[in-house]
XYZ file of C-alpha atoms in Angstrom:
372
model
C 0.000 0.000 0.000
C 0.962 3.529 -1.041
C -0.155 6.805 0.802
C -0.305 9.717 -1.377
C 2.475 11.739 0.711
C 4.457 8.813 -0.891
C 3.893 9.106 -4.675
C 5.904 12.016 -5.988
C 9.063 10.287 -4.737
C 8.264 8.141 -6.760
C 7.095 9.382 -9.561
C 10.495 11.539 -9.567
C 12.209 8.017 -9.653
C 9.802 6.556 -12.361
C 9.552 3.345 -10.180
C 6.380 3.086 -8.975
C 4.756 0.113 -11.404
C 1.413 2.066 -12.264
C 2.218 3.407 -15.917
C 3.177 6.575 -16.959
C 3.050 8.304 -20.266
C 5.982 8.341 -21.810
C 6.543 11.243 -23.455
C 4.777 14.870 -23.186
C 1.854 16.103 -25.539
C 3.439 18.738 -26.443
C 5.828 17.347 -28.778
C 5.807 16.567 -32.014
C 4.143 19.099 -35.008
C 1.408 20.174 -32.480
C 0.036 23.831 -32.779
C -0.839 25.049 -29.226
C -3.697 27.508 -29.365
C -5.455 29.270 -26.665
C -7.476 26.564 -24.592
C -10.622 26.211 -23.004
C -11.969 28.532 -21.114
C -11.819 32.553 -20.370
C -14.644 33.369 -21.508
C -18.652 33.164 -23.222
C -17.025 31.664 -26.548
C -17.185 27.928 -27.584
C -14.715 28.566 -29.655
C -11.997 27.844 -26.596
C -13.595 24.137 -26.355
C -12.488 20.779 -27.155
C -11.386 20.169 -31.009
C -10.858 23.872 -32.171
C -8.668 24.539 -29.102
C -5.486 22.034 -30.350
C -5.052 21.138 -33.842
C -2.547 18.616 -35.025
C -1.516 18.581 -38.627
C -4.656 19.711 -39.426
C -6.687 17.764 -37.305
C -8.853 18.462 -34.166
C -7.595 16.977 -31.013
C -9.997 14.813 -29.046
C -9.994 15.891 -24.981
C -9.350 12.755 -22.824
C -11.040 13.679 -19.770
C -9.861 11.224 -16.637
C -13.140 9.934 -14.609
C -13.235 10.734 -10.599
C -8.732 11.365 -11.885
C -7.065 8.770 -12.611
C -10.342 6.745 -13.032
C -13.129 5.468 -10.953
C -12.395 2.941 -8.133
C -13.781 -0.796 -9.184
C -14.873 -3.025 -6.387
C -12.976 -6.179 -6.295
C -14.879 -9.560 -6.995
C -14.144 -11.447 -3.482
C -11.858 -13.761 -5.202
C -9.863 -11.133 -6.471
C -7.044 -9.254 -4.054
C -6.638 -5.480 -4.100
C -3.429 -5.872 -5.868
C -5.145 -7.452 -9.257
C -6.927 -4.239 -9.914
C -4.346 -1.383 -9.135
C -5.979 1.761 -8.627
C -5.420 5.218 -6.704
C -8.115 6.608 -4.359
C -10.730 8.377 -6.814
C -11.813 11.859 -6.547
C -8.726 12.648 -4.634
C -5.603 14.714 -4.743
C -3.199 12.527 -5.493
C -5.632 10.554 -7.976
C -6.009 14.070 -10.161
C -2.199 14.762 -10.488
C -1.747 11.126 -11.445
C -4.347 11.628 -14.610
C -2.263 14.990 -15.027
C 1.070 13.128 -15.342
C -0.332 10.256 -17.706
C -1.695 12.693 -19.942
C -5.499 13.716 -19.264
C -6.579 17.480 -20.985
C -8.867 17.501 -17.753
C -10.710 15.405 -14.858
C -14.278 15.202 -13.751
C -14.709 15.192 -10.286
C -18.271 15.332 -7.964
C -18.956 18.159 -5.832
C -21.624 17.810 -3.122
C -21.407 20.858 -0.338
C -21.738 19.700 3.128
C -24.395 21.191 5.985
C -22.124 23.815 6.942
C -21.700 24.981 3.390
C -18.207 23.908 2.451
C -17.860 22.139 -0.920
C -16.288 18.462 -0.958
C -15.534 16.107 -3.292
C -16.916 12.447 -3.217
C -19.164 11.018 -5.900
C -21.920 8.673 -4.100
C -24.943 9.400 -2.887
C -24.312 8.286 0.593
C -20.969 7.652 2.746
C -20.909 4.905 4.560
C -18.097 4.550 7.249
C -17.810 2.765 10.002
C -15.247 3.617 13.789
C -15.328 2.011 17.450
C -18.379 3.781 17.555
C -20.074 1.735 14.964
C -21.565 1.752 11.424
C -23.285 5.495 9.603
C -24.604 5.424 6.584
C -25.172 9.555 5.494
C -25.535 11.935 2.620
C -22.853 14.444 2.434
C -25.543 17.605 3.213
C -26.038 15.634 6.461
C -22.532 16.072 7.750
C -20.225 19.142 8.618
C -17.273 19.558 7.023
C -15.395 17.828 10.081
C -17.076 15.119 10.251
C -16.622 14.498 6.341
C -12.908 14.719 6.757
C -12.590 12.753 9.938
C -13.627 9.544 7.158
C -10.634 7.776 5.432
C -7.686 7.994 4.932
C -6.051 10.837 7.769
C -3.515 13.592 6.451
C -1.818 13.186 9.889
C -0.096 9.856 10.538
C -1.036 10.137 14.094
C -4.349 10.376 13.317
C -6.978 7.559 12.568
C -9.743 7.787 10.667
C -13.289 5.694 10.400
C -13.052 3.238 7.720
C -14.417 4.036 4.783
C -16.324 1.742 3.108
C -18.559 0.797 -0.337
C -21.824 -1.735 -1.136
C -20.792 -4.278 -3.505
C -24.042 -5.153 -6.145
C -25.018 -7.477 -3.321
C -25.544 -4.979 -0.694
C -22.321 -6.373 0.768
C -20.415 -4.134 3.189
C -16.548 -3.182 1.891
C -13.532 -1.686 2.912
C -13.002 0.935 0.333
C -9.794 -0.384 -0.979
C -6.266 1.353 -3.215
C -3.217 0.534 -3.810
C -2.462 4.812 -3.187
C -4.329 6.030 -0.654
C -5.229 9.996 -0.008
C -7.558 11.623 2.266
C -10.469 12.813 1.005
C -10.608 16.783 0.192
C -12.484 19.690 -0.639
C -12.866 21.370 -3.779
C -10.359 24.646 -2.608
C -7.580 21.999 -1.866
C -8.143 20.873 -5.542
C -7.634 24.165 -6.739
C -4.578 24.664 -4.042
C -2.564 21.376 -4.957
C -3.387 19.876 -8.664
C -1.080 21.410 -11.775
C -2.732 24.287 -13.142
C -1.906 22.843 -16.541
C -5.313 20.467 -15.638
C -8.573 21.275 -16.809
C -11.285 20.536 -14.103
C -14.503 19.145 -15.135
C -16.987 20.165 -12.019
C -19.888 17.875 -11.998
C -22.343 19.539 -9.580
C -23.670 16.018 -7.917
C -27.549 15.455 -6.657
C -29.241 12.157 -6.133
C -31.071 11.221 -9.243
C -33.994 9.200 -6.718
C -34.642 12.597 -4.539
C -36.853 15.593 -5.409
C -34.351 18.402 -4.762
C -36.060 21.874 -3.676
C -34.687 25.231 -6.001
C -33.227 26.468 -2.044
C -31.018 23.304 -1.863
C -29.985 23.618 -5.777
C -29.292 27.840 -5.402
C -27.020 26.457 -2.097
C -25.026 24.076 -3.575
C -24.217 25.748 -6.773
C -23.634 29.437 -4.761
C -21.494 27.525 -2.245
C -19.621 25.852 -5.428
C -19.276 29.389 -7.246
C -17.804 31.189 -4.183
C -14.780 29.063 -4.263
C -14.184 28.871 -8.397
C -14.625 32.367 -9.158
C -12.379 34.949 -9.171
C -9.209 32.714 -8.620
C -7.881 30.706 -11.053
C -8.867 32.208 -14.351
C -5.773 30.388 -16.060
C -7.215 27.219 -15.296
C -9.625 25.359 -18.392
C -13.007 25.059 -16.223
C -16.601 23.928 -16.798
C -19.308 22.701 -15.219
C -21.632 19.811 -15.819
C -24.677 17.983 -13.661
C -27.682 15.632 -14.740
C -29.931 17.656 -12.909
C -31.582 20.014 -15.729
C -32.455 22.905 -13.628
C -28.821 22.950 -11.531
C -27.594 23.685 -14.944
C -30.192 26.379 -15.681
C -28.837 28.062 -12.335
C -25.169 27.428 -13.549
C -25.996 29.353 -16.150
C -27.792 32.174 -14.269
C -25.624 32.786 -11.930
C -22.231 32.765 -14.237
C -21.054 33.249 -17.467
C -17.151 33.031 -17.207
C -17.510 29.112 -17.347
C -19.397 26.639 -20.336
C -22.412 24.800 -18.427
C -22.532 21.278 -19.756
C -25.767 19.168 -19.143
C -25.414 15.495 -18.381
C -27.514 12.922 -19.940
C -28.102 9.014 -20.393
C -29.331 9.411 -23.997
C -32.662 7.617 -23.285
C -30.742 4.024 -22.258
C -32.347 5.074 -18.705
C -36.093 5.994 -18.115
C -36.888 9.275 -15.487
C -39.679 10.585 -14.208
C -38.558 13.350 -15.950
C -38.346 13.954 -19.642
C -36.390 16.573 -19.593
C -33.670 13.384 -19.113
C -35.088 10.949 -21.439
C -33.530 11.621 -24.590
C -30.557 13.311 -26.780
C -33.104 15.581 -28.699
C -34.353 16.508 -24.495
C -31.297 17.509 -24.131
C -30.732 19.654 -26.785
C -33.759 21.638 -26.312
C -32.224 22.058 -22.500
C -29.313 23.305 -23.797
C -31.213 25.351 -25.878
C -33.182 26.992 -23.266
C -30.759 27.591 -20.852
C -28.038 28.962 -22.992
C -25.777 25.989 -22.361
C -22.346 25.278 -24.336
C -22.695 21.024 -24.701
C -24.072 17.858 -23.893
C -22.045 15.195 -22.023
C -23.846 11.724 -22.986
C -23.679 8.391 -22.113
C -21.247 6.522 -24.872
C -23.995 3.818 -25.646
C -26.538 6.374 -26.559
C -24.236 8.223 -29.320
C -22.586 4.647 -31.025
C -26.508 3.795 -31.471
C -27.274 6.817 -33.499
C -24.688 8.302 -34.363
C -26.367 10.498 -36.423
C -26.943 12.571 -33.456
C -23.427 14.127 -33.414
C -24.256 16.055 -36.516
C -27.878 17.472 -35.154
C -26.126 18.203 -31.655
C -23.276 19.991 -33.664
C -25.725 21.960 -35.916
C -27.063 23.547 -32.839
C -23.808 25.044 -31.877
C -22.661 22.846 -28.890
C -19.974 20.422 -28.120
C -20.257 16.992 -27.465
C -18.511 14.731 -24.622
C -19.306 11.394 -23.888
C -18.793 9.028 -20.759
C -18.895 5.006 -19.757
C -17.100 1.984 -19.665
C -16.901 1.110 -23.509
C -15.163 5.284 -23.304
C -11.889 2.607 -22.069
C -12.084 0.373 -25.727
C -9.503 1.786 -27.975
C -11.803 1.055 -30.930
C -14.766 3.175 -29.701
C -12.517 6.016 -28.971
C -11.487 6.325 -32.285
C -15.005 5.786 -33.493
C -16.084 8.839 -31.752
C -12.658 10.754 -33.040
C -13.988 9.856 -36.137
C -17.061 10.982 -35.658
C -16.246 14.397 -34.299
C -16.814 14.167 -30.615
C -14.893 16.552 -28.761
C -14.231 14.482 -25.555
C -14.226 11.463 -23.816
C -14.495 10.538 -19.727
C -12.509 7.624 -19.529
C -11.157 5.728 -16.681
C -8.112 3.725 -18.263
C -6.293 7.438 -18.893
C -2.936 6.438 -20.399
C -4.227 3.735 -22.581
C -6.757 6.295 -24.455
C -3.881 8.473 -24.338
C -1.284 6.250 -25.860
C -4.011 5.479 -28.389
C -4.799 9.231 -29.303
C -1.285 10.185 -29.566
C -1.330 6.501 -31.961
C -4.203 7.765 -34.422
C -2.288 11.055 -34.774
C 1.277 9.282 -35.759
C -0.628 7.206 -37.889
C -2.163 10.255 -39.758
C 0.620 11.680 -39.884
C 2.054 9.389 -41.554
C -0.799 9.409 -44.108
C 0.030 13.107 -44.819
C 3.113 12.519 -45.462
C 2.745 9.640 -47.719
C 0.284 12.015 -49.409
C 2.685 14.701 -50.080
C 5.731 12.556 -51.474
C 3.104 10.966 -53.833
C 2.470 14.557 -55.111
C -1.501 14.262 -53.969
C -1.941 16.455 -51.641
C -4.908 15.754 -48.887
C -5.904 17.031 -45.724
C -5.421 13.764 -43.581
């Protein structure tokens, strides 16, 4: 086991035996232009913000960092599935190092108004005192930190711990730990150089009143505005009116509205569908659509209508992690992808792009030119 205090001796060394890209995206014939995002124009976004030889650059966005934490099967050991703590510190700086353009991470703000970052919908810990199972508005600040992993070596922390599919009880296990943190320590102690994806998190099951919305995303705003206007920001939440407040209340940072695509039936419609989503978009004055993967590989005609509206397109899920669908989407002109395995979809961008490079230059010795 790892703590996070321990990995940037190690990454200095290059021995630690999670991989590492291997060279920096910055080389080669790249052309750098001004990135994403400092101010109301699109323009900054995704594919028109780094070209390569002529070509748009697909964003790899890592999931929760360095991607989302898998629960073992009980036959497996921890070690089988290595894995830093998601939605943590040194989990963020690790997607930063193996290449990632940006990482989504979950905000929830506690009851004493201090924004944290954790993606479920409840916590579940347990200490000498015994088991609690809460939502993070339910607990201060203190008590959220007190869970996990402890910055302190002298001081312990209540286990944190994860259902299984079986409603099985689990020790939330890493092979690099870190404590869990708040969204200004994120801003205080990941490389500038990453983008942040901010999904604003709600339960989908729960009714959530416009008070609680306005105090989540005002708590959110306090801290992100105003400080780091180098940084590549933007927002994104599946719950259609957090993003219409987004929206309201700023307009330094694109609002991006989360949505299953229809492979999930709501309650509400306004969730239900691609062509939903566009018409949220539309209302609110949003800048994209993240969708689930599944939902855009079965019609992906819909890339075209959601582009003819103006907005970008990301996409998220497992199959985000199969080489072949990521350059699928690249082909079909999505402008990013959430993906867990970060320096595989990395190594496989930075692939495509030798490979049509290649073509280009093929191209010109044959004396028929082509954009490639």
């Amino acid at each position: 086991m790892l703590l996070a205090t321990e990995v940037h001796l190690f990454q200095q060394e290059n021995i630690y035996d999670l991989p590492v890209a291997y060279e920096s995206e910055q080389q080669g014939d790249e052309v750098e232009l001004d990135c994403l995002y400092k101010g109301p124009s699109m323009r900054q976004f995704g594919r028109e913000s780094k070209i390569f030889r002529g070509k748009p650059k697909i964003a790899v966005i890592g999931h929760r960092g360095c991607g989302k934490n898998k629960i073992p099967s009980l036959k497996q050991s921890p070690e089988m599935t290595p894995c830093v703590l998601e939605n943590t510190i040194a989990s963020f700086n690790m997607a930063a190092r193996n290449g990632a353009d940006f990482v989504e991470f979950d905000v929830q703000v506690t009851a004493d108004g201090h924004p944290v970052i954790f993606h479920d919908n409840y916590i579940l810990a347990e200490s000498e005192e015994g088991f609690f199972r809460k939502r993070i508005p339910e607990l201060t600040l203190s008590e959220f930190l007190s869970i996990g992993h402890q910055k302190h070596p002298e001081k312990h922390g209540k286990k944190l711990l994860r259902e299984d599919a079986n409603g099985t009880l689990r020790i939330w296990t890493a092979n690099i730990y870190d404590s869990l943190c708040t969204l200004q320590e994120v801003f205080e102690n990941v490389s500038p150089l990453l983008g942040f994806n901010i999904e604003v998190k709600f339960d989908d099951k729960d009714t959530v009143p416009e008070c609680e919305l306005r105090r989540t995303v005002n708590a959110i705003l306090q801290i992100v505005q105003g400080r780091d206007f180098d940084r590549r920001i933007y927002f994104s939440s599946f719950h259609p009116d957090a993003v219409r407040i987004l929206r309201m209340e700023q307009f330094t940072y694109p609002v991006f509205f989360l949505t299953d695509g229809g492979t999930i039936a709501y309650s509400d419609p306004r969730r239900n569908s691609i062509e939903a989503a566009i018409e949220v978009c539309k209302t609110a004055g949003l800048q994209g659509i993240v969708s689930k993967v599944e939902a855009i590989l079965q019609a992906p005609e819909m890339v075209n209508q959601i582009k003819r509206t103006g907005l970008c397109l990301l996409t998220y899920g497992e199959l985000n992690n199969v080489p072949e669908a990521f350059c699928r989407q690249e082909e079909l002109g999505v402008d990013g992808v959430i993906v867990d395995d970060v320096l595989e979809i990395v190594n496989e961008r930075r692939k495509v792009r030798d490979e049509a490079g290649s073509v280009v230059t093929d191209q010109r010795e044959g004396g028929h030119w082509t954009a490639a």
